[in-house]
mmCIF file of C-alpha atoms in Angstrom:
data_model
loop_
_atom_site.group_PDB
_atom_site.id
_atom_site.type_symbol
_atom_site.label_atom_id
_atom_site.label_comp_id
_atom_site.label_asym_id
_atom_site.label_seq_id
_atom_site.Cartn_x
_atom_site.Cartn_y
_atom_site.Cartn_z
ATOM 1 C CA MET A 1 5.919 67.656 -64.422
ATOM 2 C CA LYS A 2 8.155 65.104 -62.604
ATOM 3 C CA ASN A 3 7.548 66.868 -59.328
ATOM 4 C CA LYS A 4 3.779 66.745 -59.848
ATOM 5 C CA GLN A 5 3.943 63.073 -60.628
ATOM 6 C CA ALA A 6 6.127 62.358 -57.585
ATOM 7 C CA PHE A 7 3.749 64.363 -55.416
ATOM 8 C CA LEU A 8 0.758 62.463 -56.778
ATOM 9 C CA LEU A 9 2.420 59.167 -56.291
ATOM 10 C CA LEU A 10 3.374 60.121 -52.708
ATOM 11 C CA LEU A 11 -0.126 61.310 -52.012
ATOM 12 C CA PHE A 12 -1.650 58.082 -53.490
ATOM 13 C CA SER A 13 0.750 55.945 -51.352
ATOM 14 C CA PHE A 14 -0.174 57.779 -48.131
ATOM 15 C CA SER A 15 -3.830 57.461 -48.905
ATOM 16 C CA PHE A 16 -3.610 53.765 -49.685
ATOM 17 C CA LEU A 17 -1.436 53.249 -46.551
ATOM 18 C CA SER A 18 -3.952 55.064 -44.348
ATOM 19 C CA LEU A 19 -6.782 52.938 -45.706
ATOM 20 C CA LEU A 20 -4.868 49.776 -44.822
ATOM 21 C CA LEU A 21 -4.086 50.989 -41.347
ATOM 22 C CA ALA A 22 -7.673 52.125 -40.743
ATOM 23 C CA GLN A 23 -9.125 48.722 -41.321
ATOM 24 C CA GLU A 24 -10.038 46.817 -38.148
ATOM 25 C CA VAL A 25 -9.049 43.208 -38.272
ATOM 26 C CA PRO A 26 -10.423 41.072 -35.477
ATOM 27 C CA LYS A 27 -7.804 39.240 -33.498
ATOM 28 C CA VAL A 28 -7.946 35.510 -34.040
ATOM 29 C CA ILE A 29 -6.978 33.518 -30.944
ATOM 30 C CA GLN A 30 -6.012 29.943 -31.319
ATOM 31 C CA PHE A 31 -6.354 27.800 -28.191
ATOM 32 C CA LYS A 32 -4.288 24.742 -27.608
ATOM 33 C CA ARG A 33 -5.561 21.694 -25.759
ATOM 34 C CA THR A 34 -3.375 22.629 -22.823
ATOM 35 C CA ASP A 35 -5.261 25.979 -22.605
ATOM 36 C CA TYR A 36 -8.733 24.358 -22.076
ATOM 37 C CA ASN A 37 -7.486 21.027 -20.659
ATOM 38 C CA ALA A 38 -9.876 18.756 -22.582
ATOM 39 C CA GLY A 39 -10.114 16.535 -25.700
ATOM 40 C CA HIS A 40 -8.931 17.336 -29.124
ATOM 41 C CA GLN A 41 -12.283 17.207 -30.883
ATOM 42 C CA ASN A 42 -14.736 20.094 -30.652
ATOM 43 C CA TRP A 43 -18.094 19.468 -32.269
ATOM 44 C CA MET A 44 -20.323 22.499 -31.906
ATOM 45 C CA SER A 45 -20.279 25.863 -30.131
ATOM 46 C CA ALA A 46 -22.878 28.337 -28.863
ATOM 47 C CA GLN A 47 -22.781 31.586 -26.933
ATOM 48 C CA ASP A 48 -25.155 32.239 -24.032
ATOM 49 C CA CYS A 49 -26.995 35.497 -23.209
ATOM 50 C CA ASP A 50 -24.112 36.689 -20.953
ATOM 51 C CA GLY A 51 -21.558 36.206 -23.713
ATOM 52 C CA TYR A 52 -19.944 32.983 -22.298
ATOM 53 C CA LEU A 53 -18.846 30.508 -25.022
ATOM 54 C CA TYR A 54 -19.940 26.833 -24.774
ATOM 55 C CA VAL A 55 -18.151 24.157 -26.742
ATOM 56 C CA ALA A 56 -19.258 20.464 -27.187
ATOM 57 C CA ASN A 57 -15.942 18.737 -26.698
ATOM 58 C CA THR A 58 -15.097 15.068 -26.579
ATOM 59 C CA GLU A 59 -14.537 15.212 -22.867
ATOM 60 C CA GLY A 60 -17.488 17.435 -21.845
ATOM 61 C CA VAL A 61 -18.932 20.899 -22.373
ATOM 62 C CA LEU A 62 -16.387 23.615 -22.161
ATOM 63 C CA ILE A 63 -17.361 27.066 -20.906
ATOM 64 C CA TYR A 64 -15.104 30.075 -21.697
ATOM 65 C CA ASN A 65 -15.767 33.390 -20.001
ATOM 66 C CA GLY A 66 -13.056 35.262 -21.920
ATOM 67 C CA PHE A 67 -10.367 34.477 -19.327
ATOM 68 C CA THR A 68 -10.647 30.985 -18.002
ATOM 69 C CA TRP A 69 -12.146 27.601 -19.099
ATOM 70 C CA GLN A 70 -14.457 25.256 -17.133
ATOM 71 C CA LYS A 71 -15.359 21.789 -18.023
ATOM 72 C CA VAL A 72 -18.717 20.136 -17.327
ATOM 73 C CA THR A 73 -18.755 16.365 -17.728
ATOM 74 C CA LEU A 74 -21.800 14.431 -18.609
ATOM 75 C CA PRO A 75 -23.010 11.278 -16.749
ATOM 76 C CA GLN A 76 -21.166 8.120 -17.742
ATOM 77 C CA GLN A 77 -18.618 10.340 -19.622
ATOM 78 C CA GLN A 78 -21.001 10.631 -22.587
ATOM 79 C CA ILE A 79 -19.620 12.775 -25.433
ATOM 80 C CA PRO A 80 -21.587 15.945 -26.121
ATOM 81 C CA ARG A 81 -22.084 16.461 -29.867
ATOM 82 C CA ALA A 82 -24.279 19.593 -29.947
ATOM 83 C CA VAL A 83 -25.026 22.715 -28.017
ATOM 84 C CA TYR A 84 -27.717 25.257 -28.541
ATOM 85 C CA LEU A 85 -28.898 28.521 -26.988
ATOM 86 C CA GLY A 86 -32.638 28.255 -26.078
ATOM 87 C CA LYS A 87 -35.073 31.088 -25.766
ATOM 88 C CA ASP A 88 -34.743 30.803 -21.978
ATOM 89 C CA CYS A 89 -31.037 31.573 -22.244
ATOM 90 C CA LYS A 90 -30.008 28.128 -21.246
ATOM 91 C CA ILE A 91 -27.460 26.155 -23.268
ATOM 92 C CA TYR A 92 -28.998 22.867 -24.224
ATOM 93 C CA VAL A 93 -26.694 19.853 -24.872
ATOM 94 C CA GLY A 94 -27.193 16.690 -26.984
ATOM 95 C CA ALA A 95 -25.127 13.564 -26.522
ATOM 96 C CA TYR A 96 -25.265 9.804 -26.583
ATOM 97 C CA GLN A 97 -28.388 8.535 -24.819
ATOM 98 C CA THR A 98 -29.173 11.931 -23.266
ATOM 99 C CA PHE A 99 -30.096 15.509 -23.804
ATOM 100 C CA GLY A 100 -30.451 18.296 -21.343
ATOM 101 C CA TYR A 101 -28.944 21.675 -20.408
ATOM 102 C CA ILE A 102 -26.085 23.260 -18.454
ATOM 103 C CA ASP A 103 -27.416 24.536 -15.091
ATOM 104 C CA ILE A 104 -25.570 27.756 -14.221
ATOM 105 C CA ASP A 105 -27.421 28.896 -11.121
ATOM 106 C CA ASP A 106 -23.997 28.903 -9.437
ATOM 107 C CA ARG A 107 -21.507 30.050 -12.128
ATOM 108 C CA SER A 108 -18.630 28.618 -10.140
ATOM 109 C CA LYS A 109 -20.135 25.144 -10.256
ATOM 110 C CA PRO A 110 -22.039 24.595 -13.452
ATOM 111 C CA PHE A 111 -23.461 21.064 -14.015
ATOM 112 C CA TYR A 112 -25.381 19.108 -16.567
ATOM 113 C CA ARG A 113 -29.118 18.639 -15.892
ATOM 114 C CA PRO A 114 -30.780 15.981 -18.076
ATOM 115 C CA VAL A 115 -34.159 16.576 -19.614
ATOM 116 C CA ALA A 116 -34.552 13.108 -21.116
ATOM 117 C CA ASP A 117 -32.116 10.771 -19.272
ATOM 118 C CA THR A 118 -34.577 7.792 -19.012
ATOM 119 C CA LEU A 119 -36.164 8.314 -22.399
ATOM 120 C CA LEU A 120 -32.955 7.377 -24.334
ATOM 121 C CA GLN A 121 -31.312 5.098 -21.810
ATOM 122 C CA GLU A 122 -32.040 1.810 -23.626
ATOM 123 C CA SER A 123 -31.507 3.264 -27.112
ATOM 124 C CA THR A 124 -28.448 3.768 -29.204
ATOM 125 C CA GLU A 125 -29.520 7.314 -30.121
ATOM 126 C CA GLN A 126 -26.973 10.061 -30.150
ATOM 127 C CA VAL A 127 -28.114 13.669 -30.557
ATOM 128 C CA TRP A 128 -26.026 15.398 -33.150
ATOM 129 C CA ASN A 129 -28.066 18.523 -33.855
ATOM 130 C CA ILE A 130 -30.225 20.933 -31.870
ATOM 131 C CA PHE A 131 -32.353 23.674 -33.341
ATOM 132 C CA GLY A 132 -35.585 25.395 -32.396
ATOM 133 C CA ASN A 133 -37.933 28.369 -32.244
ATOM 134 C CA LYS A 134 -39.796 30.407 -29.588
ATOM 135 C CA GLU A 135 -42.088 27.438 -28.675
ATOM 136 C CA GLU A 136 -39.927 24.371 -28.741
ATOM 137 C CA ILE A 137 -36.408 22.913 -29.088
ATOM 138 C CA VAL A 138 -35.743 20.020 -31.398
ATOM 139 C CA PHE A 139 -33.104 17.413 -30.538
ATOM 140 C CA GLN A 140 -32.127 15.380 -33.628
ATOM 141 C CA SER A 141 -30.415 12.121 -33.996
ATOM 142 C CA PHE A 142 -30.003 10.346 -37.322
ATOM 143 C CA SER A 143 -33.223 8.384 -36.884
ATOM 144 C CA ARG A 144 -35.489 10.350 -34.522
ATOM 145 C CA ILE A 145 -36.507 13.848 -33.592
ATOM 146 C CA TYR A 146 -37.400 14.815 -30.054
ATOM 147 C CA LYS A 147 -39.457 18.015 -29.634
ATOM 148 C CA TYR A 148 -39.201 19.691 -26.204
ATOM 149 C CA ASP A 149 -41.588 22.552 -25.243
ATOM 150 C CA TYR A 150 -39.318 24.119 -22.497
ATOM 151 C CA LYS A 151 -41.695 22.701 -19.832
ATOM 152 C CA ASN A 152 -40.840 18.983 -19.646
ATOM 153 C CA THR A 153 -43.100 17.729 -22.343
ATOM 154 C CA ILE A 154 -41.232 15.721 -25.004
ATOM 155 C CA GLU A 155 -42.852 14.496 -28.247
ATOM 156 C CA ILE A 156 -41.036 11.842 -30.217
ATOM 157 C CA ILE A 157 -41.290 11.987 -33.982
ATOM 158 C CA PRO A 158 -41.327 8.321 -35.278
ATOM 159 C CA PRO A 159 -38.219 6.759 -36.661
ATOM 160 C CA GLY A 160 -36.997 7.662 -40.153
ATOM 161 C CA ASN A 161 -33.944 8.744 -41.954
ATOM 162 C CA VAL A 162 -33.154 12.335 -40.731
ATOM 163 C CA MET A 163 -29.898 13.942 -41.725
ATOM 164 C CA LEU A 164 -29.899 17.683 -41.132
ATOM 165 C CA GLY A 165 -32.791 19.733 -39.756
ATOM 166 C CA ARG A 166 -33.072 23.478 -39.562
ATOM 167 C CA THR A 167 -35.645 25.988 -38.407
ATOM 168 C CA ILE A 168 -36.913 28.140 -41.330
ATOM 169 C CA GLY A 169 -39.153 31.224 -41.434
ATOM 170 C CA GLU A 170 -38.053 32.443 -38.007
ATOM 171 C CA THR A 171 -36.772 36.006 -37.549
#
């Protein structure tokens, strides 16, 4: 009886141990500021269609390809607050007095291309959120919404108190 109990306990132990070892646990990588050579505050992140990671950082938009980091600074050192992957596979960026996208025609020299640089120039607007659907992208500050149709047409939704917008009903 003791041998049977010991055998069952041993069998259970091996079964339990094999279950633990069979579980895949994703590796969590922690990056230090010295790894990406930028500011300590990261606001939002998005992944593009090629798998590159984009991070809205206090000092610019960081791009990570899995091996190295690049930093794209915005005009007048504006702080990017939001990044978003559009249907056209471009990463859109929202910041103080501007919104646009990261131009990656030459992956070795990405740069920020504004969509609405003059529209927000005299305002105190800061884009904190970006969302959208197949027809348009919405850049949101705390008092206005700017709808962009992917073709250079921007519609301004009148001032109001806007906190957090989201797209619903999209699949």
